[in-house]
Amino acid sequence: MFMQEILNEYRKAWSISYAISLLGWDLETYMPQEGAKARGEVFAQLSTLRREKIMQLKENVEKLRDEDLDDFGKGVKRVLSREIKYFLAVPKEIDEELNRLTSEAEIVWRQARKENNFLKFEPYLTKIVELERKIAEKLGYEGHPYNALLDLYEEGFTVSDADKIFSYLLPELKQILDKIMNDDKFPKKHELEDVEYNVDEMKKVNEEIIKLLGMPLTRFRLDISPHPFTVKISADDVRITTRYEGKDFKETMFSVIHESGHAMYELLIDKSLDMTPVGGGVSSGIHESQSRFWENIIGRSREFVSVIYPILKSNLQFLEKYDSEDIYKYFNVVRPSLIRVDADEVTYNFHIALRYEIEKRLIAGEIDVKDIPSIWNEFMEKYLGIQPKNDAEGSLQDIHWSQASFGYFPTYTLGNVVAGMLYHNFPTLKEKIKERDFDSVRDFLKNKICYYGSIYSPKVLLNRAFNEDYNPSYFVEYLKDKYLA
Amino acid sequence: MFMQEILNEYRKAWSISYAISLLGWDLETYMPQEGAKARGEVFAQLSTLRREKIMQLKENVEKLRDEDLDDFGKGVKRVLSREIKYFLAVPKEIDEELNRLTSEAEIVWRQARKENNFLKFEPYLTKIVELERKIAEKLGYEGHPYNALLDLYEEGFTVSDADKIFSYLLPELKQILDKIMNDDKFPKKHELEDVEYNVDEMKKVNEEIIKLLGMPLTRFRLDISPHPFTVKISADDVRITTRYEGKDFKETMFSVIHESGHAMYELLIDKSLDMTPVGGGVSSGIHESQSRFWENIIGRSREFVSVIYPILKSNLQFLEKYDSEDIYKYFNVVRPSLIRVDADEVTYNFHIALRYEIEKRLIAGEIDVKDIPSIWNEFMEKYLGIQPKNDAEGSLQDIHWSQASFGYFPTYTLGNVVAGMLYHNFPTLKEKIKERDFDSVRDFLKNKICYYGSIYSPKVLLNRAFNEDYNPSYFVEYLKDKYLA
């Protein structure tokens, strides 16, 4: 009874979210430049409206009793309660302050990065960290204050979970990296990284890849934007973007595969959950497991390279002198590097560990924003044995902190960890890739993860699928199989 | 005091309209096919939300006293009062019934048109007419019940106005048409109507035309959709579409000029009115005056053809053997024809008069829906001396009735009438076109019409600009200057 009322009323909030999603997509793809100002006003107004509509559900949600609910109902109650809790704890004024601050901070960050000048960004980041600490206090937490923020991106995930994962993962990765570096099976650099491509030809490659992966073209589209992203408009309308930088063709191709992984997650969710509070992917980490499974474990495999080799060859003339094995090597260059988004799958998690350590200390108040550059360099040296020449290739490289996304970075590593768990549980994966049987891959992912939307919290979802939650050992197993076999 | 509160609160309704506009644009341009179902639900939810937000202004709007208000304030009061009056008179349930009915009716209409079968559409149109008559009763009217519906598209415009316009216009047009037909200065058919073009080449022509007209490319964009339209997202984000049918290149070019005229109107409105109730164009007729002034009076003029001739010539190889005068003739073929959207500027208003006469009688209850085909044929014979072979080229040709847009058709003729008034009041127009001085054209239109948004009702706006309202004699003057000189 309450449930039906909640679901009916929820459609208002859902419709507003739907509009916000489309407005966001349009902002990055087709909006005329000067439309930005009005768009900002609309985002603010619609967010406020949405908050109102969610808060109007409070009374009915509080009346729900677990004993009357099935799994779907419990999921609805859980997801709405979390959002209501956030709105009760964090008043509108703080959200608005954060929005104003981050829109300004993002512009300053861009300028500071251009000028290699951390000092310019420092006062903004200081205010953002203050506000994030305040939000953590308002939300409340057990144990570490950073837990309150981690939970916003990955429900139930804590500093103690993260510490356990990184303390296991980093020494293992270090060992694997050392072995790769002392060997020449995988190159440290590949000449194809510098080769330019024709954008129209590359578009054709990406379109053929999308078809090969089986993306449903009546429910999905690919556009161009400055930074690749995925957005779900509705269960039957999920969109991704890529960019064409003109050289190093694997970049745009892997962004298409990565975002297709995110899109696939949303497209495989039980359609009967659409327009309900549990109709979307459950967390950033679980989402990232899908994109990384497709991008890295499938996309960078020898089997996948063989499958797409004819597509590449027939569209990109400059590949004439390269065989399939050359392409495989080019896709799997391994080397310590300074920029996270360019990192390979072996070194990538060091970049995350570093950011995690800094965020944890900032939110605990153990370090100040001004200390970031020196701590950054210290960790880069310790983890990868290299140091940035300047802040642009150091602590100013990512947009996340200017957007106040504290707690987000660790979910990238969770994505790798869970992708490893999927790998371990799908022993016939390589056969399926060889046979171009991506339907079976999709069925596997759907049954394990995607179908349930947000009905179960991430840890419950993982336990249902694998009888354990975030276990990093399978990701290590995957890397060893691939790089040390 | 109330005014400031009203304007602040109005931004919520405005933001919802903004979202609805973008969702509409996306539906016609980029939305993946299967996204339609959820999109329908969102339109319904957001419309309901918008109605709520407008109705929340009621109390404050009623407190506004004319003596305390400047023109802007009076405009705000007028526009909001009209909308509140509609919502009070027409309950949500009727609007919802109309939405359900028209979404179904549009599908049936498409099928009926395909099959040349008016009987298939008849029961739906009968229900729509019943509902429209009910809405007219609920809204109330002085004189003819059709006045209530006309007012929704053209504030203050009545059957008595329309009768006066058509009774003057039709004999004049008849006389002009007869003279053209008995002469060979303007062709009845042109071979270029059958010539095919390359879509990419034609896209380049349209892009150059847009630049020539001075469309502001940071606040405007052109896309492709099945039916050309203009949508205003905000004061700095106005979009048009065209379609490429592959032959008869003037069709896509004139749809671009036509829609650019609509867009120009919105782009020339005083920017300080954005996000207020008076920030948009004031009525369908006034809007149509802008599009038709650009499309017909400028676009089909000998001077404009000379200006664009090099653009056409350099992009469309098949024009090699045609000179500027040939193109002028091709743009100005005149002949009685059955399809409204293909009609030339001399015969066009007969198509409208016919629809007006039918709508007026239907809403008065003087005829039934089943009588439409025979009345249609009768009027076609009387006005243009021709008759449709079937309903597809007769009464099933337009989408409007399936969408319940009763009262809309007459505004097309108002567009021609007001465009004629603009022509009469801008004696240097031909010089300006020759000099490619479209800035001066824009200034003229801005000062006369566009700048004021909806501050003044259409008749007041026209009186301020021309000391009279809809006067059809200038349109006749324009046609005589052009066709009989």
Short mmCIF file of C-alpha atoms in Angstrom, two decimals, chain A residues 246-448:
data_model
loop_
_atom_site.label_atom_id
_atom_site.label_comp_id
_atom_site.label_asym_id
_atom_site.label_seq_id
_atom_site.Cartn_x
_atom_site.Cartn_y
_atom_site.Cartn_z
CA GLY A 246 44.13 12.26 -33.75
CA LYS A 247 46.91 9.89 -32.65
CA ASP A 248 47.47 6.74 -30.58
CA PHE A 249 44.30 5.08 -31.85
CA LYS A 250 43.93 2.68 -28.94
CA GLU A 251 42.88 5.61 -26.71
CA THR A 252 39.59 6.33 -28.46
CA MET A 253 38.94 2.65 -29.11
CA PHE A 254 39.40 1.65 -25.47
CA SER A 255 37.31 4.55 -24.27
CA VAL A 256 34.51 3.23 -26.49
CA ILE A 257 34.89 -0.29 -25.06
CA HIS A 258 35.15 1.06 -21.50
CA GLU A 259 32.05 3.22 -21.77
CA SER A 260 30.22 0.42 -23.59
CA GLY A 261 30.88 -1.67 -20.48
CA HIS A 262 29.22 0.97 -18.31
CA ALA A 263 26.35 1.19 -20.79
CA MET A 264 25.95 -2.58 -20.94
CA TYR A 265 25.48 -2.67 -17.15
CA GLU A 266 22.54 -0.28 -17.36
CA LEU A 267 21.11 -2.00 -20.45
CA LEU A 268 21.16 -5.41 -18.75
CA ILE A 269 19.26 -4.36 -15.63
CA ASP A 270 15.85 -6.02 -15.22
CA LYS A 271 13.56 -3.73 -17.20
CA SER A 272 10.78 -4.02 -14.66
CA LEU A 273 12.97 -1.94 -12.31
CA ASP A 274 12.96 1.08 -14.65
CA MET A 275 11.49 4.25 -13.15
CA THR A 276 11.93 2.86 -9.61
CA PRO A 277 14.58 3.82 -7.03
CA VAL A 278 16.51 0.58 -7.67
CA GLY A 279 16.56 0.86 -11.48
CA GLY A 280 20.19 1.98 -11.83
CA GLY A 281 23.63 0.49 -11.25
CA VAL A 282 24.31 0.08 -7.54
CA SER A 283 27.66 1.83 -6.98
CA SER A 284 30.66 3.40 -8.63
CA GLY A 285 32.90 0.42 -7.89
CA ILE A 286 30.49 -2.16 -9.28
CA HIS A 287 29.94 0.06 -12.32
CA GLU A 288 33.67 0.32 -12.85
CA SER A 289 33.98 -3.47 -12.64
CA GLN A 290 31.86 -3.74 -15.77
CA SER A 291 33.73 -1.11 -17.78
CA ARG A 292 37.11 -2.51 -16.80
CA PHE A 293 36.09 -6.09 -17.44
CA TRP A 294 35.19 -5.12 -21.02
CA GLU A 295 38.06 -2.71 -21.55
CA ASN A 296 40.95 -4.57 -19.96
CA ILE A 297 40.16 -8.20 -19.38
CA ILE A 298 38.34 -8.61 -22.69
CA GLY A 299 39.57 -5.67 -24.78
CA ARG A 300 43.30 -6.05 -24.10
CA SER A 301 43.32 -9.85 -24.39
CA ARG A 302 45.20 -11.62 -27.16
CA GLU A 303 41.94 -13.32 -28.20
CA PHE A 304 40.10 -10.04 -28.62
CA VAL A 305 42.94 -8.54 -30.63
CA SER A 306 42.68 -11.47 -33.05
CA VAL A 307 38.96 -10.92 -33.40
CA ILE A 308 39.21 -7.19 -34.13
CA TYR A 309 42.41 -7.37 -36.17
CA PRO A 310 40.55 -7.52 -39.52
CA ILE A 311 38.43 -4.52 -38.53
CA LEU A 312 41.52 -2.49 -37.64
CA LYS A 313 43.42 -3.61 -40.71
CA SER A 314 40.65 -2.81 -43.18
CA ASN A 315 40.09 0.71 -41.83
CA LEU A 316 43.52 1.92 -40.74
CA GLN A 317 46.01 1.84 -43.61
CA PHE A 318 49.00 2.54 -41.37
CA LEU A 319 48.60 -0.88 -39.73
CA GLU A 320 49.72 -2.62 -42.92
CA LYS A 321 53.11 -3.65 -41.53
CA TYR A 322 51.83 -4.78 -38.12
CA ASP A 323 50.57 -8.24 -37.30
CA SER A 324 48.07 -9.17 -34.63
CA GLU A 325 50.81 -9.80 -32.06
CA ASP A 326 52.26 -6.31 -32.67
CA ILE A 327 48.85 -4.82 -31.92
CA TYR A 328 48.56 -6.95 -28.78
CA LYS A 329 51.88 -5.53 -27.57
CA TYR A 330 50.84 -1.98 -28.43
CA PHE A 331 47.64 -2.48 -26.39
CA ASN A 332 49.68 -3.77 -23.46
CA VAL A 333 52.60 -1.43 -23.04
CA VAL A 334 53.61 -1.48 -19.34
CA ARG A 335 55.68 1.24 -17.67
CA PRO A 336 55.61 3.40 -14.57
CA SER A 337 54.16 6.73 -15.65
CA LEU A 338 53.02 9.98 -14.10
CA ILE A 339 49.50 10.35 -15.51
CA ARG A 340 46.76 8.14 -14.08
CA VAL A 341 44.54 8.08 -17.15
CA ASP A 342 47.44 6.90 -19.32
CA ALA A 343 48.50 4.17 -16.88
CA ASP A 344 48.44 0.49 -17.82
CA GLU A 345 46.52 -2.09 -15.81
CA VAL A 346 49.56 -3.10 -13.74
CA THR A 347 50.60 0.36 -12.52
CA TYR A 348 47.12 1.90 -12.44
CA ASN A 349 46.29 1.00 -8.86
CA PHE A 350 49.41 2.74 -7.51
CA HIS A 351 47.92 5.99 -8.79
CA ILE A 352 44.73 5.24 -6.88
CA ALA A 353 46.52 4.19 -3.68
CA LEU A 354 48.39 7.49 -3.66
CA ARG A 355 45.17 9.51 -4.01
CA TYR A 356 43.45 7.36 -1.41
CA GLU A 357 46.23 7.96 1.12
CA ILE A 358 46.06 11.72 0.54
CA GLU A 359 42.24 11.92 0.73
CA LYS A 360 42.15 9.82 3.90
CA ARG A 361 44.64 12.12 5.64
CA LEU A 362 42.98 15.32 4.39
CA ILE A 363 39.55 14.29 5.64
CA ALA A 364 41.01 13.21 8.98
CA GLY A 365 42.69 16.61 9.25
CA GLU A 366 46.12 14.96 9.51
CA ILE A 367 47.56 16.96 6.61
CA ASP A 368 46.77 20.31 4.99
CA VAL A 369 46.06 20.99 1.34
CA LYS A 370 49.39 22.81 1.07
CA ASP A 371 51.17 19.54 1.92
CA ILE A 372 49.70 17.70 -1.09
CA PRO A 373 52.48 18.29 -3.65
CA SER A 374 55.25 17.04 -1.39
CA ILE A 375 53.28 14.00 -0.23
CA TRP A 376 52.37 13.32 -3.86
CA ASN A 377 56.01 13.23 -4.90
CA GLU A 378 56.96 11.10 -1.94
CA PHE A 379 54.36 8.45 -2.78
CA MET A 380 55.15 8.49 -6.52
CA GLU A 381 58.77 7.82 -5.66
CA LYS A 382 57.84 5.07 -3.22
CA TYR A 383 55.28 3.34 -5.47
CA LEU A 384 56.64 3.81 -8.99
CA GLY A 385 60.13 5.21 -8.53
CA ILE A 386 59.42 8.37 -10.52
CA GLN A 387 58.57 11.99 -9.69
CA PRO A 388 56.60 14.65 -11.56
CA LYS A 389 58.54 17.61 -12.90
CA ASN A 390 55.66 19.92 -12.02
CA ASP A 391 52.18 20.03 -10.48
CA ALA A 392 50.44 19.69 -13.84
CA GLU A 393 51.75 16.15 -14.16
CA GLY A 394 51.43 15.73 -10.39
CA SER A 395 48.65 16.69 -8.05
CA LEU A 396 46.86 18.96 -10.53
CA GLN A 397 46.29 16.28 -13.17
CA ASP A 398 42.78 15.16 -12.14
CA ILE A 399 39.55 17.14 -12.23
CA HIS A 400 38.01 15.16 -9.30
CA TRP A 401 39.07 17.29 -6.33
CA SER A 402 37.87 20.49 -8.01
CA GLN A 403 34.48 18.76 -8.20
CA ALA A 404 34.63 17.75 -4.52
CA SER A 405 34.51 14.06 -5.44
CA PHE A 406 36.30 12.92 -2.28
CA GLY A 407 35.75 9.20 -1.87
CA TYR A 408 35.45 8.48 -5.58
CA PHE A 409 39.02 7.49 -6.53
CA PRO A 410 39.09 4.21 -4.54
CA THR A 411 36.16 2.89 -6.58
CA TYR A 412 38.47 2.69 -9.62
CA THR A 413 40.53 0.08 -7.79
CA LEU A 414 37.36 -1.67 -6.66
CA GLY A 415 36.45 -1.86 -10.33
CA ASN A 416 39.68 -3.73 -11.03
CA VAL A 417 39.22 -5.94 -7.98
CA VAL A 418 35.67 -6.96 -8.91
CA ALA A 419 36.63 -7.37 -12.59
CA GLY A 420 39.25 -9.85 -11.30
CA MET A 421 36.53 -11.73 -9.42
CA LEU A 422 34.48 -11.92 -12.62
CA TYR A 423 37.53 -13.20 -14.50
CA HIS A 424 38.13 -15.93 -11.92
CA ASN A 425 34.50 -17.04 -12.09
CA PHE A 426 34.33 -17.24 -15.87
CA PRO A 427 36.91 -19.83 -16.88
CA THR A 428 35.64 -20.15 -20.45
CA LEU A 429 35.99 -16.42 -21.15
CA LYS A 430 38.83 -16.77 -23.66
CA GLU A 431 36.90 -19.37 -25.65
CA LYS A 432 33.88 -17.12 -25.75
CA ILE A 433 35.94 -14.19 -27.00
CA LYS A 434 37.55 -16.34 -29.70
CA GLU A 435 34.11 -17.46 -30.82
CA ARG A 436 32.88 -13.84 -30.78
CA ASP A 437 30.21 -15.13 -28.43
CA PHE A 438 29.63 -11.92 -26.52
CA ASP A 439 26.06 -12.95 -25.82
CA SER A 440 27.39 -15.51 -23.37
CA VAL A 441 29.61 -12.88 -21.76
CA ARG A 442 26.62 -10.61 -21.38
CA ASP A 443 24.52 -13.43 -19.90
CA PHE A 444 27.23 -14.14 -17.35
CA LEU A 445 27.52 -10.48 -16.31
CA LYS A 446 23.77 -10.09 -16.26
CA ASN A 447 23.26 -13.09 -13.99
CA LYS A 448 26.06 -12.23 -11.62
#
